[in-house]
Amino acid sequence: MSVISEQSVRGGSVFKDLNVEDENWEPTEIESLCMNCYQNGTTRLLLTKIPFFKEIIVSSFSCAHCSWSNTEIQSAGRIQDQGISYTLKVKSKQDLNREVVKADSATTRIPELDFEIPAFTQKGALSTIEGLLDRAVAGLEQDQPVRRAADPGVADKIDEFIEKLKKLKEVQDEFTVVIEDPSGNSFVENPVAPQRDEALTVTRFKRTVQQDIQLGLRAEDDLDEDKEEPAENNLEAMRNEVLVFNTNCPECNAPASTNMKLVQIPHFKEVIIMATNCDSCGHRTNEVKSGGATEDLGTKITLHVTDSSDMTRDVLKSETCAIAIPELEFELGMAAVGGKFTTLEGLLKDIKDLIVSKNPFICGDSVTTERVEKLNAFGEKIEKIMAGEMNVHIILDDPAGNSYLQNVYAPEPDPEMTTEKYTRSFEQNEDLGLNDMKTEGYHEEK
């Protein structure tokens, strides 16, 4: 705490960007107790920033008396609005080299072996798929000598299971790795970015009350409270009022304010726009939520971009909307850039920043020149689209039907834009949480 206070007094940022040329870029050393030999060792703390992973705390302990050492990564950034789940089909040894950021709140599963590493049983780590397997093997082997003395039968079964885990690294058969993190701060690399990774499925989900309690977002007595909303419609009171509530900046964590307003979009519906401005670091962000219910049909909007004037079209992209540009073989899943009310140019800029500027896997020693060149070429194509030098089709596919693209010819049809209504599949209803919703028959006698 004294280190943080001293830096705050000097006016500097607590979390520094990784920069070896910075003279002040060095870890803080603290004398601490070694839990192996109970002599005094040294803990080194480094507060830094990683793109996407926000602020992190890297800690390393070493003991000069018994040579015991330990490393750990902790997320110092905010917990994301939604949890995230990665499902990876490991088909070759190259998949074992995918970089992984695993937060301590993440659960790791291998369904083929019925194996699970529960949340908060391991510290956060920056590793690879192979590293996760090695870490699991090391954890099981740790107490084997004690098990063999106490219960040889159990120890033999665990030895058999350890051999199964080790054989996974040979990738003789395809297997699945699932990383589910309610905090939303875990990541799995997509090596073919910005194209869609057929082997990797990314799903975002709403946390349960139990998960909020585990993350410290709610008190335990919230389970016993009645969360039923009042019967009156609060949206009516919001129509002519801008609501302001206090929050923290997602970038520097300084106190900031968020403005919220109910807006009627012509030829569409009501939406709730939330905008956050930070006076400390200048960070600005906006988010859009649908003010109505999920539509009965999904909506697929296809725009043929033929001129730079198309960049001024208003776009409402909900959190459930996926984006595709067939000419670039590009597809972006739902919730990747969140809900936004912007222009088509603004949406393309956000896509470029997400894929090129803020990609965590184009930095560091593991990055390849080929990958950087591929992503830079993608960014140049996005620039050409915004300049009107490249004609493409932009597809907004929203299974919830809550996305909108401005028709500049309204109320007449737009010759460059088509809107298709379709029936959602079972999988799409499952992603939206509609399959488990029961809205009829509550008062029927059983």
Coordinates of N, CA and C in Angstrom, one line a residue, residues 138-290:
A138 N 1.3 -31.8 -12.9 CA 2.1 -31.4 -11.7 C 1.2 -31.4 -10.5
G139 N 0.0 -30.8 -10.6 CA -0.8 -30.8 -9.4 C -1.3 -32.1 -8.9
L140 N -1.5 -33.1 -9.8 CA -1.9 -34.4 -9.4 C -0.8 -35.2 -8.8
E141 N 0.4 -35.0 -9.4 CA 1.6 -35.7 -8.9 C 2.1 -35.2 -7.6
Q142 N 1.7 -34.0 -7.2 CA 2.3 -33.4 -6.0 C 2.1 -34.3 -4.7
D143 N 0.9 -34.8 -4.5 CA 0.7 -35.5 -3.3 C 0.6 -37.1 -3.5
Q144 N 1.2 -37.5 -4.6 CA 1.2 -39.0 -4.9 C 2.0 -39.8 -3.8
P145 N 3.1 -39.3 -3.3 CA 3.8 -40.1 -2.3 C 3.0 -40.4 -1.1
V146 N 2.3 -39.3 -0.6 CA 1.4 -39.5 0.5 C 0.3 -40.4 0.3
R147 N -0.3 -40.3 -0.9 CA -1.4 -41.2 -1.3 C -1.0 -42.7 -1.3
R148 N 0.2 -42.9 -1.9 CA 0.7 -44.3 -2.0 C 0.9 -44.9 -0.6
A149 N 1.3 -44.1 0.4 CA 1.4 -44.6 1.7 C 0.1 -44.8 2.4
A150 N -0.9 -43.9 2.2 CA -2.2 -44.0 2.8 C -3.2 -44.9 2.1
D151 N -3.2 -44.9 0.8 CA -4.2 -45.7 0.0 C -3.6 -46.0 -1.3
P152 N -2.9 -47.1 -1.5 CA -2.2 -47.4 -2.7 C -3.2 -47.6 -3.9
G153 N -4.4 -48.0 -3.6 CA -5.4 -48.2 -4.7 C -5.7 -46.9 -5.4
V154 N -6.0 -45.9 -4.6 CA -6.3 -44.5 -5.1 C -5.1 -44.0 -5.9
A155 N -3.9 -44.2 -5.3 CA -2.7 -43.7 -6.0 C -2.5 -44.3 -7.4
D156 N -2.8 -45.6 -7.5 CA -2.7 -46.3 -8.8 C -3.7 -45.7 -9.8
K157 N -4.9 -45.5 -9.3 CA -5.9 -44.9 -10.3 C -5.5 -43.5 -10.7
I158 N -4.9 -42.7 -9.8 CA -4.5 -41.4 -10.2 C -3.3 -41.5 -11.2
D159 N -2.4 -42.4 -11.0 CA -1.3 -42.6 -11.9 C -1.8 -42.9 -13.3
E160 N -2.9 -43.8 -13.4 CA -3.5 -44.1 -14.7 C -4.1 -42.8 -15.3
F161 N -4.7 -42.0 -14.5 CA -5.3 -40.8 -15.0 C -4.2 -39.8 -15.5
I162 N -3.1 -39.7 -14.8 CA -2.0 -38.8 -15.2 C -1.5 -39.3 -16.5
E163 N -1.4 -40.6 -16.7 CA -0.9 -41.1 -18.0 C -1.8 -40.7 -19.2
K164 N -3.1 -40.7 -18.9 CA -4.1 -40.2 -19.9 C -3.9 -38.7 -20.2
L165 N -3.6 -37.9 -19.2 CA -3.4 -36.5 -19.4 C -2.1 -36.3 -20.3
K166 N -1.1 -37.1 -20.0 CA 0.2 -36.9 -20.7 C 0.0 -37.3 -22.2
K167 N -0.8 -38.4 -22.4 CA -1.0 -38.8 -23.8 C -1.8 -37.8 -24.6
L168 N -2.6 -36.9 -23.9 CA -3.3 -35.8 -24.7 C -2.3 -35.0 -25.4
K169 N -1.1 -34.8 -24.9 CA -0.1 -33.9 -25.6 C 0.4 -34.5 -26.9
E170 N 0.2 -35.8 -27.1 CA 0.6 -36.4 -28.4 C -0.5 -36.2 -29.4
V171 N -1.7 -35.8 -29.0 CA -2.8 -35.5 -29.9 C -3.1 -36.6 -30.9
Q172 N -3.1 -37.8 -30.4 CA -3.5 -38.9 -31.2 C -4.9 -38.9 -31.6
D173 N -5.8 -38.4 -30.7 CA -7.2 -38.2 -30.9 C -7.6 -36.8 -30.6
E174 N -8.6 -36.3 -31.2 CA -9.1 -35.0 -30.9 C -9.7 -34.9 -29.6
F175 N -9.5 -33.8 -28.8 CA -10.1 -33.6 -27.5 C -10.5 -32.2 -27.4
T176 N -11.3 -31.9 -26.3 CA -11.8 -30.6 -26.1 C -11.3 -30.0 -24.8
V177 N -11.0 -28.7 -24.9 CA -10.6 -27.9 -23.7 C -11.6 -26.8 -23.5
V178 N -12.3 -26.7 -22.4 CA -13.3 -25.7 -22.1 C -12.7 -24.8 -20.9
I179 N -12.7 -23.5 -21.2 CA -12.3 -22.6 -20.1 C -13.4 -21.6 -19.9
E180 N -14.0 -21.7 -18.8 CA -15.2 -20.8 -18.4 C -14.9 -19.9 -17.3
D181 N -15.0 -18.6 -17.6 CA -14.6 -17.6 -16.6 C -15.7 -16.6 -16.3
P182 N -16.4 -16.6 -15.2 CA -17.4 -15.7 -14.9 C -17.0 -14.2 -14.9
S183 N -15.7 -14.0 -14.6 CA -15.2 -12.6 -14.5 C -14.9 -12.0 -15.9
G184 N -14.9 -12.9 -17.0 CA -14.6 -12.4 -18.3 C -13.2 -12.0 -18.6
N185 N -12.3 -12.3 -17.8 CA -10.9 -11.9 -17.9 C -9.9 -13.0 -18.4
S186 N -10.5 -14.1 -19.0 CA -9.6 -15.1 -19.5 C -9.7 -15.0 -21.1
F187 N -8.6 -15.6 -21.7 CA -8.5 -15.5 -23.2 C -7.8 -16.7 -23.7
V188 N -8.2 -17.1 -24.9 CA -7.6 -18.1 -25.7 C -7.2 -17.6 -27.1
E189 N -6.0 -17.8 -27.5 CA -5.6 -17.2 -28.8 C -6.3 -17.8 -30.0
N190 N -6.6 -16.9 -31.0 CA -7.1 -17.2 -32.3 C -5.9 -17.0 -33.3
P191 N -5.2 -18.1 -33.7 CA -4.0 -17.9 -34.5 C -4.3 -17.5 -35.9
V192 N -5.6 -17.5 -36.4 CA -5.9 -17.2 -37.8 C -6.6 -15.8 -37.8
A193 N -6.6 -15.1 -36.7 CA -7.2 -13.7 -36.7 C -6.7 -12.9 -37.8
P194 N -7.5 -12.1 -38.5 CA -8.9 -11.8 -38.1 C -10.0 -12.7 -38.6
Q195 N -9.6 -13.8 -39.3 CA -10.6 -14.7 -39.8 C -11.2 -15.5 -38.6
R196 N -12.3 -16.1 -38.9 CA -13.0 -16.9 -37.8 C -12.2 -18.2 -37.6
D197 N -12.1 -18.6 -36.3 CA -11.4 -19.9 -36.0 C -12.4 -21.0 -35.8
E198 N -12.4 -21.9 -36.8 CA -13.4 -23.0 -36.8 C -13.2 -23.9 -35.5
A199 N -12.0 -24.0 -35.0 CA -11.8 -24.9 -33.8 C -12.1 -24.2 -32.5
L200 N -12.4 -22.9 -32.5 CA -12.6 -22.2 -31.2 C -13.9 -21.5 -31.2
T201 N -14.7 -21.8 -30.2 CA -16.0 -21.2 -30.0 C -16.0 -20.3 -28.7
V202 N -16.4 -19.1 -28.9 CA -16.4 -18.1 -27.8 C -17.9 -17.8 -27.5
T203 N -18.2 -17.9 -26.2 CA -19.6 -17.6 -25.8 C -19.6 -16.7 -24.6
R204 N -20.4 -15.7 -24.6 CA -20.5 -14.8 -23.4 C -21.8 -15.1 -22.7
F205 N -21.8 -15.0 -21.4 CA -23.0 -15.4 -20.7 C -23.2 -14.5 -19.5
K206 N -24.4 -14.4 -19.0 CA -24.8 -13.6 -17.8 C -24.5 -14.4 -16.6
R207 N -23.8 -13.8 -15.6 CA -23.4 -14.5 -14.4 C -24.6 -14.9 -13.5
T208 N -24.5 -16.0 -12.8 CA -25.6 -16.3 -11.9 C -25.3 -15.6 -10.5
V209 N -26.3 -15.6 -9.6 CA -26.1 -15.0 -8.3 C -24.9 -15.7 -7.6
Q210 N -24.8 -17.0 -7.7 CA -23.7 -17.7 -7.0 C -22.4 -17.2 -7.5
Q211 N -22.3 -17.0 -8.8 CA -21.0 -16.6 -9.4 C -20.7 -15.2 -9.0
D212 N -21.7 -14.3 -8.9 CA -21.5 -12.9 -8.4 C -21.0 -13.0 -7.0
I213 N -21.5 -13.9 -6.2 CA -21.1 -14.0 -4.8 C -19.6 -14.4 -4.7
Q214 N -19.2 -15.4 -5.6 CA -17.9 -15.9 -5.6 C -16.9 -14.8 -6.0
L215 N -17.3 -13.9 -6.9 CA -16.4 -12.8 -7.3 C -16.5 -11.6 -6.4
G216 N -17.3 -11.7 -5.4 CA -17.4 -10.6 -4.4 C -18.2 -9.4 -4.9
L217 N -19.1 -9.7 -5.9 CA -20.0 -8.6 -6.4 C -21.3 -8.5 -5.6
R218 N -21.6 -9.5 -4.9 CA -22.9 -9.5 -4.1 C -22.6 -10.1 -2.7
A219 N -23.4 -9.8 -1.8 CA -23.4 -10.4 -0.4 C -24.1 -11.7 -0.5
E220 N -23.7 -12.6 0.5 CA -24.3 -13.9 0.5 C -25.8 -13.9 0.8
D221 N -26.2 -12.9 1.5 CA -27.7 -12.9 1.8 C -28.5 -12.5 0.7
D222 N -27.9 -12.1 -0.5 CA -28.7 -11.8 -1.7 C -29.4 -13.0 -2.2
L223 N -29.0 -14.2 -1.9 CA -29.7 -15.4 -2.3 C -31.0 -15.5 -1.7
D224 N -31.2 -14.9 -0.5 CA -32.5 -15.0 0.2 C -33.4 -13.9 -0.1
E225 N -32.9 -12.9 -0.8 CA -33.8 -11.7 -1.1 C -34.7 -11.9 -2.3
D226 N -35.8 -11.3 -2.2 CA -36.7 -11.3 -3.4 C -36.3 -10.3 -4.4
K227 N -36.0 -10.7 -5.6 CA -35.5 -9.8 -6.6 C -36.6 -9.3 -7.6
E228 N -37.8 -9.5 -7.2 CA -38.9 -9.2 -8.2 C -39.0 -7.7 -8.4
E229 N -39.0 -7.3 -9.7 CA -39.1 -5.9 -10.0 C -40.5 -5.3 -9.7
P230 N -40.6 -4.1 -9.5 CA -41.9 -3.5 -9.2 C -42.7 -3.6 -10.5
A231 N -44.0 -3.5 -10.3 CA -45.0 -3.7 -11.4 C -45.0 -2.5 -12.4
E232 N -44.7 -1.3 -11.9 CA -44.8 -0.1 -12.8 C -43.7 -0.1 -13.8
N233 N -43.9 0.5 -14.9 CA -42.9 0.5 -16.0 C -42.1 1.8 -15.8
N234 N -40.8 1.5 -15.4 CA -39.9 2.6 -15.1 C -39.4 3.3 -16.4
L235 N -39.6 2.7 -17.6 CA -39.1 3.3 -18.8 C -39.8 4.6 -19.1
E236 N -41.1 4.7 -18.7 CA -41.9 5.9 -18.9 C -41.3 7.1 -18.3
A237 N -40.8 6.9 -17.0 CA -40.2 8.0 -16.3 C -38.8 8.4 -16.9
M238 N -38.2 7.6 -17.7 CA -36.9 7.9 -18.2 C -37.0 8.6 -19.6
R239 N -38.2 8.7 -20.2 CA -38.2 9.2 -21.5 C -37.7 10.6 -21.7
N240 N -38.0 11.5 -20.7 CA -37.5 12.9 -20.8 C -36.5 13.3 -19.8
E241 N -35.7 12.3 -19.4 CA -34.7 12.5 -18.3 C -33.4 11.8 -18.6
V242 N -32.3 12.5 -18.4 CA -31.0 11.8 -18.5 C -30.6 11.4 -17.1
L243 N -30.4 10.1 -16.8 CA -30.0 9.6 -15.5 C -28.5 9.6 -15.4
V244 N -28.0 10.0 -14.3 CA -26.6 10.0 -14.1 C -26.3 9.2 -12.8
F245 N -25.3 8.2 -12.9 CA -24.9 7.5 -11.7 C -23.4 7.3 -11.7
N246 N -22.9 7.2 -10.5 CA -21.4 7.1 -10.4 C -20.9 5.7 -10.7
T247 N -19.7 5.7 -11.2 CA -19.0 4.4 -11.6 C -17.5 4.7 -11.6
N248 N -16.8 3.7 -12.0 CA -15.3 3.8 -12.1 C -14.9 3.7 -13.6
C249 N -13.9 4.4 -14.0 CA -13.4 4.3 -15.3 C -12.9 2.9 -15.6
P250 N -13.2 2.3 -16.7 CA -12.7 1.0 -17.0 C -11.2 1.0 -17.4
E251 N -10.6 2.2 -17.7 CA -9.2 2.2 -18.0 C -8.3 2.5 -16.8
C252 N -8.6 3.6 -16.1 CA -7.8 4.0 -15.0 C -8.4 3.8 -13.6
N253 N -9.6 3.3 -13.6 CA -10.3 3.0 -12.4 C -10.6 4.2 -11.5
A254 N -10.5 5.4 -12.1 CA -10.8 6.7 -11.3 C -12.3 6.9 -11.3
P255 N -12.8 7.6 -10.3 CA -14.3 7.8 -10.2 C -14.7 8.6 -11.5
A256 N -15.8 8.1 -12.1 CA -16.4 8.7 -13.3 C -17.9 8.7 -13.2
S257 N -18.6 9.3 -14.2 CA -20.0 9.3 -14.2 C -20.5 8.7 -15.5
T258 N -21.6 8.0 -15.4 CA -22.3 7.4 -16.6 C -23.6 8.0 -16.8
N259 N -23.9 8.5 -18.0 CA -25.2 9.1 -18.4 C -26.0 8.0 -19.1
M260 N -27.3 8.0 -18.8 CA -28.2 7.0 -19.4 C -29.5 7.7 -19.9
K261 N -29.9 7.4 -21.1 CA -31.0 8.1 -21.7 C -31.8 7.1 -22.6
L262 N -33.1 7.2 -22.5 CA -34.0 6.4 -23.4 C -34.2 7.2 -24.7
V263 N -33.9 6.6 -25.8 CA -34.0 7.3 -27.1 C -34.8 6.5 -28.1
Q264 N -35.7 7.2 -28.8 CA -36.5 6.6 -29.9 C -35.8 6.7 -31.2
I265 N -35.4 5.6 -31.9 CA -34.8 5.6 -33.2 C -35.9 5.6 -34.2
P266 N -35.9 6.5 -35.2 CA -36.9 6.5 -36.2 C -36.9 5.2 -37.0
H267 N -38.1 4.8 -37.3 CA -38.4 3.6 -38.1 C -37.8 2.3 -37.4
F268 N -37.6 2.4 -36.1 CA -37.1 1.2 -35.4 C -37.8 1.1 -34.0
K269 N -37.1 1.3 -33.0 CA -37.7 1.1 -31.6 C -36.9 2.0 -30.6
E270 N -37.3 1.8 -29.4 CA -36.6 2.5 -28.3 C -35.4 1.8 -27.8
V271 N -34.3 2.5 -27.5 CA -33.1 1.9 -27.0 C -32.6 2.7 -25.8
I272 N -31.8 2.1 -25.0 CA -31.2 2.8 -23.9 C -29.7 3.0 -24.2
I273 N -29.3 4.3 -24.2 CA -27.9 4.6 -24.5 C -27.2 5.0 -23.2
M274 N -26.1 4.4 -23.0 CA -25.3 4.7 -21.8 C -23.9 5.2 -22.2
A275 N -23.4 6.3 -21.7 CA -22.1 6.9 -22.1 C -21.4 7.2 -20.8
T276 N -20.1 6.9 -20.8 CA -19.2 7.1 -19.7 C -18.0 8.0 -20.1
N277 N -17.8 9.1 -19.4 CA -16.7 10.0 -19.7 C -15.8 10.1 -18.4
C278 N -14.5 10.0 -18.6 CA -13.6 10.0 -17.5 C -12.8 11.3 -17.6
D279 N -12.9 12.2 -16.6 CA -12.1 13.4 -16.5 C -10.6 13.2 -16.2
S280 N -10.3 12.1 -15.7 CA -8.9 11.8 -15.3 C -8.0 11.5 -16.4
C281 N -8.5 10.5 -17.2 CA -7.6 10.0 -18.4 C -8.2 10.3 -19.7
G282 N -9.4 10.9 -19.8 CA -10.1 11.2 -21.0 C -10.7 10.1 -21.7
H283 N -10.8 8.9 -21.1 CA -11.4 7.7 -21.7 C -13.0 8.0 -21.9
R284 N -13.5 7.6 -23.1 CA -14.9 7.8 -23.4 C -15.4 6.5 -24.0
T285 N -16.6 6.0 -23.6 CA -17.2 4.8 -24.1 C -18.7 5.0 -24.1
N286 N -19.3 4.2 -25.0 CA -20.8 4.2 -25.0 C -21.3 2.8 -25.2
E287 N -22.5 2.5 -24.7 CA -23.0 1.2 -24.8 C -24.5 1.3 -25.0
V288 N -25.1 0.4 -25.8 CA -26.5 0.5 -26.1 C -27.2 -0.8 -25.6
K289 N -28.4 -0.7 -25.0 CA -29.2 -1.8 -24.6 C -30.6 -1.6 -25.3
S290 N -31.1 -2.7 -25.7 CA -32.5 -2.6 -26.2 C -33.5 -2.3 -25.2

